[in-house]
Coordinates of N, CA, C and O in Angstrom, one line a residue:
M1 N 66.3 187.8 69.6 CA 66.7 189.1 70.2 C 66.7 190.2 69.6 O 67.6 190.4 68.6
V2 N 66.0 191.3 69.9 CA 65.8 192.5 69.3 C 66.2 193.7 70.3 O 65.7 193.7 71.5
D3 N 67.3 194.2 69.9 CA 67.9 195.3 70.5 C 68.7 196.3 69.6 O 69.3 195.8 69.0
D4 N 68.7 197.6 69.9 CA 69.5 198.4 69.1 C 70.8 198.8 69.8 O 71.6 199.2 68.8
N5 N 71.0 198.2 70.8 CA 72.4 198.5 71.4 C 73.3 197.1 71.2 O 73.0 196.1 71.8
I6 N 74.5 197.2 70.7 CA 75.0 196.0 70.3 C 75.7 195.5 71.6 O 75.7 194.2 71.4
I7 N 76.0 196.3 72.4 CA 76.4 195.7 73.8 C 75.5 194.7 74.3 O 75.9 193.7 75.0
N8 N 74.2 195.3 74.3 CA 73.2 194.4 75.0 C 72.8 193.0 74.2 O 72.6 192.2 74.7
L9 N 72.9 193.4 72.7 CA 72.8 192.2 71.9 C 73.7 191.3 72.3 O 73.3 189.9 72.4
K10 N 75.1 191.5 72.4 CA 76.2 190.5 72.7 C 76.1 189.9 74.2 O 75.9 188.7 74.2
V11 N 75.7 190.6 75.2 CA 75.2 190.2 76.6 C 74.4 189.1 76.4 O 74.3 188.0 76.9
A12 N 72.9 189.7 76.1 CA 71.8 188.7 75.6 C 72.2 187.4 74.9 O 71.7 186.2 75.2
T13 N 72.9 187.4 73.7 CA 73.1 186.3 72.9 C 74.2 185.2 73.5 O 73.9 184.2 73.6
K14 N 75.0 185.9 74.3 CA 75.8 185.0 75.0 C 75.2 184.5 76.3 O 75.4 183.1 76.5
T15 N 74.3 185.0 76.8 CA 73.3 184.4 78.0 C 72.5 183.1 77.2 O 72.5 182.2 77.7
L16 N 72.0 183.6 76.2 CA 71.1 182.5 75.3 C 72.1 181.3 74.7 O 71.6 180.1 75.0
E17 N 73.1 181.6 74.5 CA 74.1 180.5 74.1 C 74.4 179.6 75.4 O 74.3 178.5 75.3
H18 N 74.8 180.3 76.2 CA 75.0 179.4 77.8 C 73.9 178.7 77.9 O 74.1 177.4 78.5
L19 N 72.7 179.2 77.7 CA 71.4 178.3 78.3 C 71.0 177.4 77.3 O 70.1 176.5 77.4
G20 N 71.9 177.2 76.0 CA 71.6 176.1 75.0 C 70.5 176.6 73.9 O 70.2 175.7 73.2
Y21 N 70.2 177.8 73.9 CA 69.2 178.4 73.0 C 70.0 178.7 71.6 O 70.8 179.4 71.7
A22 N 69.4 178.5 70.3 CA 69.7 179.2 69.2 C 68.9 180.4 69.2 O 67.8 180.7 69.6
Y23 N 69.6 181.5 68.4 CA 68.9 182.7 68.4 C 69.3 183.4 67.1 O 70.1 183.0 66.3
D24 N 68.5 184.5 66.9 CA 68.6 185.3 65.8 C 68.5 186.7 66.4 O 68.1 186.9 67.2
T25 N 69.1 187.8 65.7 CA 69.1 188.9 66.2 C 68.4 190.0 65.2 O 68.5 189.9 63.9
A26 N 67.9 191.1 65.7 CA 67.3 192.3 64.8 C 68.0 193.5 65.7 O 67.9 193.5 66.9
M27 N 68.0 194.5 64.9 CA 68.5 195.8 65.6 C 67.2 196.7 65.9 O 67.5 197.8 66.5
D28 N 66.2 196.6 65.3 CA 65.1 197.4 65.4 C 63.5 196.5 65.3 O 63.7 195.5 64.8
G29 N 62.7 197.3 65.7 CA 61.3 196.5 65.5 C 60.9 196.1 64.0 O 60.4 195.1 63.9
H30 N 61.5 196.9 63.0 CA 61.0 196.6 61.8 C 61.7 195.3 61.3 O 61.1 194.5 60.6
Q31 N 63.3 195.2 61.5 CA 63.7 194.0 61.2 C 63.1 192.9 61.9 O 63.0 191.6 61.6
A32 N 62.7 192.9 63.3 CA 62.2 191.8 63.9 C 60.9 191.3 63.4 O 60.7 190.2 63.2
I33 N 60.0 192.4 62.9 CA 58.8 191.9 62.0 C 59.0 191.2 60.8 O 58.5 190.0 60.7
Q34 N 60.1 191.6 60.2 CA 60.4 190.8 58.8 C 60.8 189.4 59.3 O 60.8 188.5 58.5
K35 N 61.7 189.1 60.3 CA 62.4 188.1 60.5 C 61.3 187.2 61.1 O 61.1 185.9 60.8
C36 N 60.2 187.7 61.8 CA 59.1 186.7 62.4 C 58.3 186.3 61.4 O 57.7 185.3 61.5
I37 N 58.2 187.0 60.4 CA 57.1 186.7 59.1 C 57.9 185.6 58.3 O 57.1 184.6 58.0
S38 N 59.3 185.6 58.2 CA 59.8 184.6 57.5 C 60.5 183.3 58.2 O 60.7 182.3 57.6
T39 N 60.4 183.6 59.5 CA 61.1 182.5 60.3 C 60.1 182.3 61.6 O 59.8 183.1 62.3
P40 N 59.7 181.0 61.8 CA 59.0 180.7 63.0 C 59.9 180.5 64.3 O 60.6 179.6 64.4
Y41 N 59.7 181.5 65.1 CA 60.6 181.3 66.6 C 59.7 180.9 67.6 O 58.6 181.0 67.5
A42 N 60.3 180.4 68.5 CA 59.9 179.9 69.7 C 59.4 181.0 70.8 O 58.6 181.0 71.5
A43 N 60.3 182.2 70.8 CA 60.0 183.6 71.4 C 60.7 184.6 70.7 O 61.7 184.3 70.1
V44 N 60.4 185.8 71.5 CA 61.0 186.8 70.9 C 61.5 187.6 72.1 O 60.5 188.2 72.9
L45 N 62.6 188.0 72.3 CA 62.9 188.8 73.3 C 63.0 190.4 72.6 O 63.9 190.6 71.7
M46 N 62.3 191.3 73.0 CA 62.0 192.7 72.4 C 62.4 193.9 73.3 O 61.6 194.0 74.3
D47 N 63.5 194.5 72.8 CA 63.7 195.7 73.7 C 62.4 196.8 73.4 O 61.9 196.9 72.4
C48 N 62.2 197.4 74.3 CA 61.0 198.2 74.3 C 61.4 199.6 73.6 O 60.4 200.0 72.7
R49 N 62.3 200.2 73.8 CA 62.8 201.4 73.3 C 63.9 201.5 72.2 O 65.1 201.3 72.7
M50 N 63.6 201.6 71.1 CA 64.7 201.7 69.9 C 64.2 202.5 68.9 O 63.0 202.8 68.7
P51 N 65.3 202.9 68.2 CA 65.0 203.8 67.0 C 64.2 203.3 65.9 O 64.1 201.9 65.8
I52 N 63.8 203.9 64.9 CA 63.2 203.3 63.8 C 61.8 202.7 64.0 O 60.9 203.2 63.5
M53 N 61.7 201.8 64.7 CA 60.3 201.2 65.3 C 60.7 200.5 66.6 O 61.4 199.7 66.8
D54 N 60.0 200.9 67.5 CA 60.1 200.8 69.0 C 59.6 199.2 69.2 O 58.7 198.6 68.3
G55 N 59.8 198.5 70.3 CA 59.3 197.3 70.8 C 57.7 197.3 70.8 O 57.2 196.2 70.6
F56 N 57.2 198.3 71.4 CA 55.8 198.5 71.5 C 55.1 198.2 70.1 O 54.1 197.7 69.9
D57 N 55.6 199.2 69.2 CA 54.9 199.3 67.9 C 55.2 197.8 67.1 O 54.1 197.3 66.5
A58 N 56.4 197.3 67.5 CA 56.6 195.9 66.5 C 55.7 194.9 67.1 O 55.2 194.1 66.4
T59 N 55.4 194.8 68.4 CA 54.5 193.8 69.1 C 53.4 193.9 68.6 O 52.7 193.0 68.2
Q60 N 52.6 195.2 68.7 CA 51.2 195.3 67.9 C 51.2 194.8 66.6 O 50.2 194.2 66.1
A61 N 52.2 195.3 65.8 CA 52.4 194.8 64.4 C 52.5 193.2 64.4 O 51.5 192.5 63.4
L62 N 53.1 192.5 65.2 CA 53.2 191.0 65.1 C 52.1 190.4 65.7 O 51.5 189.3 65.1
R63 N 51.3 191.1 66.4 CA 49.9 190.5 67.0 C 48.8 190.4 65.8 O 48.1 189.7 65.9
K64 N 49.1 191.5 65.0 CA 47.9 191.8 63.9 C 48.3 191.0 62.7 O 47.5 190.7 62.2
S65 N 49.5 190.5 62.6 CA 50.1 190.0 61.4 C 49.5 188.6 61.3 O 49.1 187.6 62.2
E66 N 48.9 188.2 60.0 CA 48.4 186.9 59.7 C 49.5 185.9 59.5 O 49.0 184.9 59.3
H67 N 50.8 186.3 59.4 CA 52.0 185.4 59.0 C 52.7 185.0 60.4 O 53.7 184.5 60.0
V68 N 52.3 185.5 61.3 CA 53.0 185.3 62.5 C 52.1 184.5 63.6 O 50.9 184.9 63.8
A69 N 52.5 183.5 64.1 CA 51.6 183.0 65.2 C 51.1 183.6 66.2 O 52.0 184.6 66.8
K70 N 49.8 183.6 66.5 CA 49.4 184.5 67.5 C 49.8 184.2 68.8 O 49.7 185.1 69.7
D71 N 50.1 183.1 69.0 CA 50.7 182.7 70.5 C 52.3 182.8 70.7 O 52.8 182.6 71.6
L72 N 52.8 183.4 69.5 CA 54.2 183.6 69.9 C 54.7 184.4 71.0 O 54.3 185.4 71.4
P73 N 55.4 183.8 72.1 CA 55.8 184.6 73.2 C 56.8 185.8 72.8 O 57.8 185.5 72.3
I74 N 56.1 186.9 73.4 CA 57.0 188.4 73.2 C 57.4 188.5 74.7 O 56.4 189.0 75.4
I75 N 58.6 189.0 75.0 CA 58.9 189.4 76.2 C 59.7 190.6 76.1 O 60.5 190.9 75.4
G76 N 58.7 191.6 76.7 CA 59.5 193.0 76.7 C 60.6 193.2 77.4 O 60.8 192.8 78.7
L77 N 61.7 194.0 77.2 CA 62.7 194.3 77.8 C 63.2 195.7 77.9 O 62.9 196.5 77.0
S78 N 63.3 196.3 79.1 CA 63.7 197.7 79.3 C 64.6 197.8 80.3 O 64.8 197.0 81.3
A79 N 65.6 198.9 80.4 CA 66.5 199.1 81.6 C 65.7 199.9 82.6 O 65.9 200.0 83.7
N80 N 64.4 200.5 82.2 CA 63.6 201.1 83.2 C 62.8 200.1 83.9 O 62.1 198.9 83.3
S81 N 62.7 200.1 85.3 CA 61.7 198.9 85.8 C 60.6 199.7 86.7 O 59.9 199.3 87.4
M82 N 60.0 200.8 86.1 CA 58.7 201.4 86.4 C 57.8 200.6 85.8 O 57.4 199.9 84.9
A83 N 56.7 200.6 86.8 CA 55.3 199.9 86.6 C 54.9 200.3 85.3 O 54.1 199.4 84.6
I84 N 54.6 201.5 84.9 CA 54.3 201.9 83.7 C 54.8 201.2 82.4 O 54.0 201.0 81.4
D85 N 56.1 200.9 82.5 CA 56.7 200.1 81.4 C 56.0 198.8 81.2 O 55.7 198.5 80.1
E86 N 55.9 198.2 82.4 CA 55.4 196.8 82.4 C 53.9 196.7 82.0 O 53.5 196.1 81.1
E87 N 53.1 197.8 82.3 CA 51.8 197.8 82.0 C 51.6 198.3 80.3 O 50.8 197.4 79.9
Q88 N 52.5 199.0 80.0 CA 52.4 199.3 78.5 C 52.8 198.1 77.6 O 52.2 197.8 76.7
C89 N 53.8 197.2 78.2 CA 54.1 195.8 77.5 C 52.9 195.0 77.5 O 52.5 194.3 76.5
I90 N 52.3 194.8 78.6 CA 51.0 194.0 78.6 C 50.0 194.6 77.6 O 49.3 194.0 76.8
E91 N 49.9 195.7 77.8 CA 48.7 196.5 76.8 C 48.8 196.1 75.4 O 47.8 196.1 74.7
V92 N 50.2 196.1 74.8 CA 50.3 196.0 73.5 C 50.6 194.7 72.9 O 50.6 194.3 71.7
G93 N 50.3 193.6 74.1 CA 50.3 192.3 73.7 C 51.8 191.5 74.0 O 51.6 190.2 73.6
M94 N 52.5 192.0 74.7 CA 53.6 191.1 75.1 C 53.3 190.4 76.2 O 52.5 190.6 77.0
D95 N 53.9 189.3 76.4 CA 53.5 188.4 77.4 C 53.8 188.6 78.9 O 53.4 188.2 79.7
C96 N 55.1 189.2 78.7 CA 55.7 189.6 80.3 C 56.6 190.6 79.9 O 57.2 191.1 78.7
F97 N 57.3 191.2 81.1 CA 58.4 192.2 80.9 C 59.4 192.0 82.0 O 59.4 191.3 83.1
L98 N 60.6 192.1 81.4 CA 61.8 191.9 82.3 C 62.7 193.3 82.1 O 62.8 194.0 81.1
T99 N 63.3 193.3 83.2 CA 64.4 194.7 83.1 C 65.8 194.1 82.7 O 66.2 192.9 83.2
K100 N 66.5 194.9 82.2 CA 67.9 194.6 82.0 C 68.7 195.4 83.0 O 68.4 196.4 83.7
P101 N 69.9 194.8 83.3 CA 70.6 193.6 82.6 C 69.7 192.2 82.9 O 69.3 192.1 84.0
L102 N 69.9 191.4 82.1 CA 68.9 190.2 82.3 C 69.9 189.2 83.2 O 71.1 189.1 82.9
E103 N 69.2 188.8 84.0 CA 69.8 187.6 84.9 C 69.4 186.4 84.5 O 68.5 186.0 84.0
I104 N 70.5 185.4 84.3 CA 70.6 184.3 83.6 C 69.6 183.4 84.2 O 68.7 182.7 83.3
D105 N 69.3 183.4 85.4 CA 68.2 182.5 85.9 C 66.8 183.0 85.7 O 66.1 182.1 85.4
V106 N 66.6 184.3 85.7 CA 65.4 184.9 85.5 C 65.1 184.7 83.8 O 64.0 184.1 83.4
I107 N 65.9 184.9 82.9 CA 65.6 184.6 81.5 C 65.4 183.2 81.4 O 64.5 182.7 80.6
D108 N 66.1 182.2 81.8 CA 66.1 180.7 81.7 C 64.7 180.3 82.0 O 63.8 179.7 81.5
K109 N 64.0 180.8 83.2 CA 62.9 180.4 83.8 C 61.6 180.9 82.8 O 60.8 180.5 82.6
T110 N 61.8 182.1 82.6 CA 60.9 182.8 81.6 C 60.7 182.1 80.5 O 59.6 181.9 79.8
L111 N 61.9 181.9 79.6 CA 61.8 181.3 78.5 C 61.5 179.7 78.4 O 60.2 179.4 77.7
K112 N 61.7 179.1 79.5 CA 61.0 177.8 79.6 C 59.7 177.8 80.1 O 58.8 177.0 79.4
Y113 N 59.0 178.7 80.7 CA 57.7 178.9 81.2 C 57.0 179.2 79.9 O 56.0 178.6 79.5
L114 N 57.4 180.1 79.2 CA 56.8 180.8 77.8 C 56.9 179.7 76.7 O 55.6 179.5 76.3
I115 N 57.8 179.0 76.7 CA 57.9 178.1 75.5 C 57.2 177.1 75.5 O 56.5 176.3 74.6
A116 N 57.0 176.6 77.0 CA 56.2 175.4 77.3 C 54.7 175.5 76.9 O 53.9 174.7 77.0
G117 N 54.3 176.9 76.5 CA 53.1 177.0 76.4 C 52.0 177.5 77.3 O 50.8 177.7 77.2
N118 N 52.7 178.2 78.2 CA 52.1 178.6 79.3 C 51.3 180.1 79.2 O 51.0 180.7 80.1
N119 N 51.5 180.6 78.0 CA 51.1 182.0 77.7 C 49.7 181.9 76.8 O 49.3 182.7 76.4
K120 N 49.2 180.7 76.8 CA 48.2 180.4 76.0 C 46.8 181.2 76.6 O 46.9 181.7 77.9
E121 N 45.8 181.5 75.7 CA 44.5 182.3 76.5 C 44.1 181.4 77.5 O 44.1 180.2 77.5
G122 N 43.8 182.2 78.3 CA 43.1 181.6 79.6 C 44.1 181.3 81.0 O 43.9 181.2 81.8
K123 N 45.5 181.5 80.3 CA 46.5 181.3 81.5 C 46.8 182.7 81.9 O 46.8 183.7 81.3
E124 N 47.3 182.8 83.0 CA 47.8 184.1 83.6 C 49.3 184.3 82.9 O 50.0 183.5 82.8
K125 N 49.4 185.6 82.5 CA 50.5 186.0 81.7 C 51.5 186.6 82.9 O 51.0 187.5 83.6
K126 N 52.5 185.7 83.3 CA 53.6 186.3 84.4 C 54.7 185.8 84.0 O 55.1 184.7 83.4
C127 N 55.9 186.5 84.4 CA 57.0 185.8 84.3 C 57.9 185.8 85.5 O 57.5 186.6 86.6

């Protein structure tokens, strides 16, 4: 879970705990990249707008990294629900886009779908 807002991190991690997922946190895109290089994660929940390095730049770096699985599911998160935000997420290599606050049933369904491998090449990317 990557977010620069401590309250958003707490809410998201409580949701992940409730759903039975183990998690790790990062406060910006740079930290997320370092963690993804050193630890194989099942998925990344990535805030789009953060200081130091935003989620868009971090996703592009992860997709180019030879040390991170190319099919690592990355879910873009934003408080903005504008279509342009979703388009930018997909353009940089995120698998899908969700708006905050996260709804527990939506995040559960999304994680199950993506972790099951439904984001592989040739599959429609949707959440």
